[in-house]
PDB file of C-alpha atoms in Angstrom:
ATOM      1  CA  ASN A   1     107.400  71.481  92.563  1.00  0.00           C
ATOM      2  CA  VAL A   2     104.933  74.578  92.683  1.00  0.00           C
ATOM      3  CA  LYS A   3     102.351  74.678  90.004  1.00  0.00           C
ATOM      4  CA  SER A   4     100.591  78.134  90.335  1.00  0.00           C
ATOM      5  CA  ASP A   5      96.872  79.305  89.318  1.00  0.00           C
ATOM      6  CA  ILE A   6      95.457  83.033  88.407  1.00  0.00           C
ATOM      7  CA  ALA A   7      91.951  84.101  88.499  1.00  0.00           C
ATOM      8  CA  THR A   8      89.641  86.971  87.351  1.00  0.00           C
ATOM      9  CA  ALA A   9      85.992  87.435  88.324  1.00  0.00           C
ATOM     10  CA  LEU A  10      85.496  89.768  85.356  1.00  0.00           C
ATOM     11  CA  PRO A  11      81.991  91.036  83.763  1.00  0.00           C
ATOM     12  CA  GLN A  12      81.216  89.371  80.323  1.00  0.00           C
ATOM     13  CA  GLY A  13      81.179  91.609  76.947  1.00  0.00           C
ATOM     14  CA  ALA A  14      84.464  93.803  78.091  1.00  0.00           C
ATOM     15  CA  LYS A  15      85.886  94.160  75.452  1.00  0.00           C
ATOM     16  CA  CYS A  16      88.637  97.048  77.096  1.00  0.00           C
ATOM     17  CA  TRP A  17      90.361  97.618  80.360  1.00  0.00           C
ATOM     18  CA  THR A  18      88.822 100.627  80.430  1.00  0.00           C
ATOM     19  CA  ASP A  19      85.463  99.397  80.869  1.00  0.00           C
ATOM     20  CA  LEU A  20      86.295  98.616  84.114  1.00  0.00           C
ATOM     21  CA  GLN A  21      86.793 101.331  86.264  1.00  0.00           C
ATOM     22  CA  ASN A  22      86.959 102.150  90.277  1.00  0.00           C
ATOM     23  CA  TRP A  23      89.631  99.504  90.811  1.00  0.00           C
ATOM     24  CA  GLN A  24      90.869  99.549  94.680  1.00  0.00           C
ATOM     25  CA  SER A  25      94.531  99.091  95.466  1.00  0.00           C
ATOM     26  CA  PRO A  26      96.001  95.806  95.140  1.00  0.00           C
ATOM     27  CA  LYS A  27      95.806  93.823  98.732  1.00  0.00           C
ATOM     28  CA  TYR A  28      98.355  90.952  99.941  1.00  0.00           C
ATOM     29  CA  LYS A  29      98.466  88.636 102.726  1.00  0.00           C
ATOM     30  CA  VAL A  30     101.689  86.476 103.981  1.00  0.00           C
ATOM     31  CA  TYR A  31     101.730  83.471 105.232  1.00  0.00           C
ATOM     32  CA  ALA A  32     104.924  81.402 106.331  1.00  0.00           C
ATOM     33  CA  VAL A  33     105.009  77.302 107.150  1.00  0.00           C
ATOM     34  CA  SER A  34     107.858  75.264 108.414  1.00  0.00           C
ATOM     35  CA  TYR A  35     108.547  71.909 109.074  1.00  0.00           C
ATOM     36  CA  LYS A  36     110.857  70.883 111.215  1.00  0.00           C
ATOM     37  CA  ASN A  37     112.381  67.107 111.300  1.00  0.00           C
ATOM     38  CA  ALA A  38     112.799  65.183 114.828  1.00  0.00           C
ATOM     39  CA  TYR A  39     116.160  66.390 115.795  1.00  0.00           C
ATOM     40  CA  GLY A  40     114.554  70.104 115.655  1.00  0.00           C
ATOM     41  CA  ILE A  41     116.341  71.229 112.703  1.00  0.00           C
ATOM     42  CA  THR A  42     113.640  73.024 109.946  1.00  0.00           C
ATOM     43  CA  VAL A  43     113.806  70.448 106.862  1.00  0.00           C
ATOM     44  CA  VAL A  44     110.774  73.255 105.278  1.00  0.00           C
ATOM     45  CA  ASP A  45     110.517  77.077 104.820  1.00  0.00           C
ATOM     46  CA  PHE A  46     108.062  78.081 102.393  1.00  0.00           C
ATOM     47  CA  THR A  47     106.683  81.784 102.207  1.00  0.00           C
ATOM     48  CA  TYR A  48     104.104  82.332 100.712  1.00  0.00           C
ATOM     49  CA  ARG A  49     101.510  85.405  99.326  1.00  0.00           C
ATOM     50  CA  VAL A  50      97.947  85.684  98.629  1.00  0.00           C
ATOM     51  CA  LEU A  51      97.642  88.602  96.519  1.00  0.00           C
ATOM     52  CA  PHE A  52      94.571  90.483  94.661  1.00  0.00           C
ATOM     53  CA  LEU A  53      92.834  93.133  93.143  1.00  0.00           C
ATOM     54  CA  THR A  54      89.210  94.200  93.657  1.00  0.00           C
ATOM     55  CA  GLY A  55      86.514  96.413  93.468  1.00  0.00           C
ATOM     56  CA  GLY A  56      86.040  97.082  89.918  1.00  0.00           C
ATOM     57  CA  THR A  57      82.780  98.382  87.951  1.00  0.00           C
ATOM     58  CA  VAL A  58      81.310  98.351  84.468  1.00  0.00           C
ATOM     59  CA  ASN A  59      79.483 101.986  84.268  1.00  0.00           C
ATOM     60  CA  GLY A  60      79.005 101.714  88.178  1.00  0.00           C
ATOM     61  CA  LYS A  61      77.574  98.420  88.146  1.00  0.00           C
ATOM     62  CA  GLY A  62      79.221  94.982  90.104  1.00  0.00           C
ATOM     63  CA  LEU A  63      81.938  94.664  91.989  1.00  0.00           C
ATOM     64  CA  TYR A  64      84.678  92.830  90.011  1.00  0.00           C
ATOM     65  CA  VAL A  65      87.946  90.994  91.178  1.00  0.00           C
ATOM     66  CA  GLY A  66      90.667  91.902  88.791  1.00  0.00           C
ATOM     67  CA  TYR A  67      92.731  89.432  89.818  1.00  0.00           C
ATOM     68  CA  ALA A  68      93.173  86.858  92.734  1.00  0.00           C
ATOM     69  CA  SER A  69      96.660  84.761  92.963  1.00  0.00           C
ATOM     70  CA  VAL A  70      98.857  82.487  95.350  1.00  0.00           C
ATOM     71  CA  GLU A  71     102.322  83.335  94.571  1.00  0.00           C
ATOM     72  CA  PRO A  72     105.745  81.856  96.429  1.00  0.00           C
ATOM     73  CA  LEU A  73     107.790  84.207  97.477  1.00  0.00           C
ATOM     74  CA  ASN A  74     110.721  81.726  99.636  1.00  0.00           C
ATOM     75  CA  ILE A  75     111.251  78.055  99.140  1.00  0.00           C
ATOM     76  CA  ASN A  76     113.732  76.694 101.318  1.00  0.00           C
ATOM     77  CA  VAL A  77     113.810  72.532 101.020  1.00  0.00           C
ATOM     78  CA  LEU A  78     117.064  70.262 103.054  1.00  0.00           C
ATOM     79  CA  TRP A  79     118.058  67.794 100.728  1.00  0.00           C
ATOM     80  CA  GLY A  80     116.454  64.251 101.857  1.00  0.00           C
ATOM     81  CA  PHE A  81     112.961  66.445 101.095  1.00  0.00           C
ATOM     82  CA  HIS A  82     110.458  66.475  98.677  1.00  0.00           C
ATOM     83  CA  PHE A  83     107.769  69.264  98.869  1.00  0.00           C
ATOM     84  CA  ASN A  84     105.336  70.565  96.554  1.00  0.00           C
ATOM     85  CA  VAL A  85     103.111  73.218  96.357  1.00  0.00           C
ATOM     86  CA  GLU A  86      99.323  74.038  94.147  1.00  0.00           C
ATOM     87  CA  ALA A  87      97.437  76.683  93.455  1.00  0.00           C
ATOM     88  CA  SER A  88      94.008  76.722  92.541  1.00  0.00           C
ATOM     89  CA  VAL A  89      90.859  78.714  92.074  1.00  0.00           C
ATOM     90  CA  PRO A  90      88.579  75.967  92.680  1.00  0.00           C
ATOM     91  CA  THR A  91      85.098  78.337  92.310  1.00  0.00           C
ATOM     92  CA  VAL A  92      84.166  81.404  91.004  1.00  0.00           C
ATOM     93  CA  TYR A  93      80.243  83.046  91.644  1.00  0.00           C
ATOM     94  CA  ASN A  94      78.001  85.954  91.269  1.00  0.00           C
ATOM     95  CA  MET A  95      77.629  86.487  95.257  1.00  0.00           C
ATOM     96  CA  GLY A  96      74.902  89.405  94.060  1.00  0.00           C
ATOM     97  CA  SER A  97      72.174  89.965  91.600  1.00  0.00           C
ATOM     98  CA  LYS A  98      72.978  89.475  87.624  1.00  0.00           C
ATOM     99  CA  ALA A  99      71.321  93.107  87.428  1.00  0.00           C
ATOM    100  CA  ASP A 100      74.548  94.161  89.738  1.00  0.00           C
ATOM    101  CA  PRO A 101      76.481  91.471  90.329  1.00  0.00           C
ATOM    102  CA  VAL A 102      79.652  90.552  92.830  1.00  0.00           C
ATOM    103  CA  ALA A 103      81.926  88.587  92.383  1.00  0.00           C
ATOM    104  CA  GLY A 104      83.248  86.113  94.986  1.00  0.00           C
ATOM    105  CA  LEU A 105      86.331  83.461  94.464  1.00  0.00           C
ATOM    106  CA  ASN A 106      87.979  80.462  96.865  1.00  0.00           C
ATOM    107  CA  LEU A 107      91.861  79.959  96.316  1.00  0.00           C
ATOM    108  CA  GLN A 108      93.183  76.670  97.621  1.00  0.00           C
ATOM    109  CA  ILE A 109      96.534  75.912  98.598  1.00  0.00           C
ATOM    110  CA  LYS A 110      97.718  73.072  98.661  1.00  0.00           C
ATOM    111  CA  TRP A 111     100.687  71.699 100.166  1.00  0.00           C
ATOM    112  CA  THR A 112     102.555  67.766 100.439  1.00  0.00           C
ATOM    113  CA  LEU A 113     106.224  66.828 102.268  1.00  0.00           C
ATOM    114  CA  ASP A 114     107.730  63.668 102.089  1.00  0.00           C
ATOM    115  CA  PRO A 115     111.372  62.435 103.337  1.00  0.00           C
ATOM    116  CA  ILE A 116     113.034  60.788 100.599  1.00  0.00           C
ATOM    117  CA  LEU A 117     113.561  57.913 102.982  1.00  0.00           C
ATOM    118  CA  GLY A 118     109.794  56.675 103.171  1.00  0.00           C
ATOM    119  CA  LEU A 119     108.898  58.553 106.517  1.00  0.00           C
ATOM    120  CA  GLN A 120     105.619  60.116 107.458  1.00  0.00           C
ATOM    121  CA  HIS A 121     103.804  61.858 104.315  1.00  0.00           C
ATOM    122  CA  GLN A 122     102.182  65.571 105.430  1.00  0.00           C
ATOM    123  CA  GLU A 123      99.648  66.996 103.504  1.00  0.00           C
ATOM    124  CA  HIS A 124      97.879  70.516 104.233  1.00  0.00           C
ATOM    125  CA  THR A 125      95.338  72.056 102.173  1.00  0.00           C
ATOM    126  CA  GLN A 126      94.551  76.174 103.232  1.00  0.00           C
ATOM    127  CA  THR A 127      91.338  78.200 101.179  1.00  0.00           C
ATOM    128  CA  TYR A 128      90.445  81.702 101.181  1.00  0.00           C
ATOM    129  CA  PHE A 129      87.511  83.936  99.923  1.00  0.00           C
ATOM    130  CA  VAL A 130      87.860  86.974  97.748  1.00  0.00           C
ATOM    131  CA  SER A 131      84.857  89.131  96.584  1.00  0.00           C
ATOM    132  CA  GLY A 132      84.303  92.415  94.732  1.00  0.00           C
ATOM    133  CA  ARG A 133      83.941  94.328  97.555  1.00  0.00           C
ATOM    134  CA  GLY A 134      87.822  93.325  98.859  1.00  0.00           C
ATOM    135  CA  GLU A 135      86.760  91.210 101.431  1.00  0.00           C
ATOM    136  CA  PHE A 136      89.684  88.306 102.261  1.00  0.00           C
ATOM    137  CA  LYS A 137      89.578  85.598 105.130  1.00  0.00           C
ATOM    138  CA  ALA A 138      91.260  82.822 105.332  1.00  0.00           C
ATOM    139  CA  LEU A 139      88.559  79.512 105.580  1.00  0.00           C
ATOM    140  CA  GLN A 140      89.365  76.768 108.004  1.00  0.00           C
TER     141      GLN A 140
END
């Protein structure tokens, strides 16, 4: 099961895509997660991408996030296991001033692994930070 979310941090009142200028090229990072059973067999192989577009301005002011998402690229799950993935954007905020805003946001991805036979439940959450300046980092 996969649930994804997309976020933007754009100025209020922007009516058209041409109101925003100076975007940087989209950037992304790819991450991989795998789980093995007691016999050393890989039961889950999961690859996902964090994609973001930053740096947009309005009349030379602000630094905005046009797009940020967590996208699954590859999910392989061995029979007998349930793997659930959910991506969300819990926080969008202004890191600058009202006159010259700088968008900041957190992306969160959470996954759980449950064997059908009721063995050990596992879950993990990873959070990432993206800013209108193009900053990106994994938060621990």
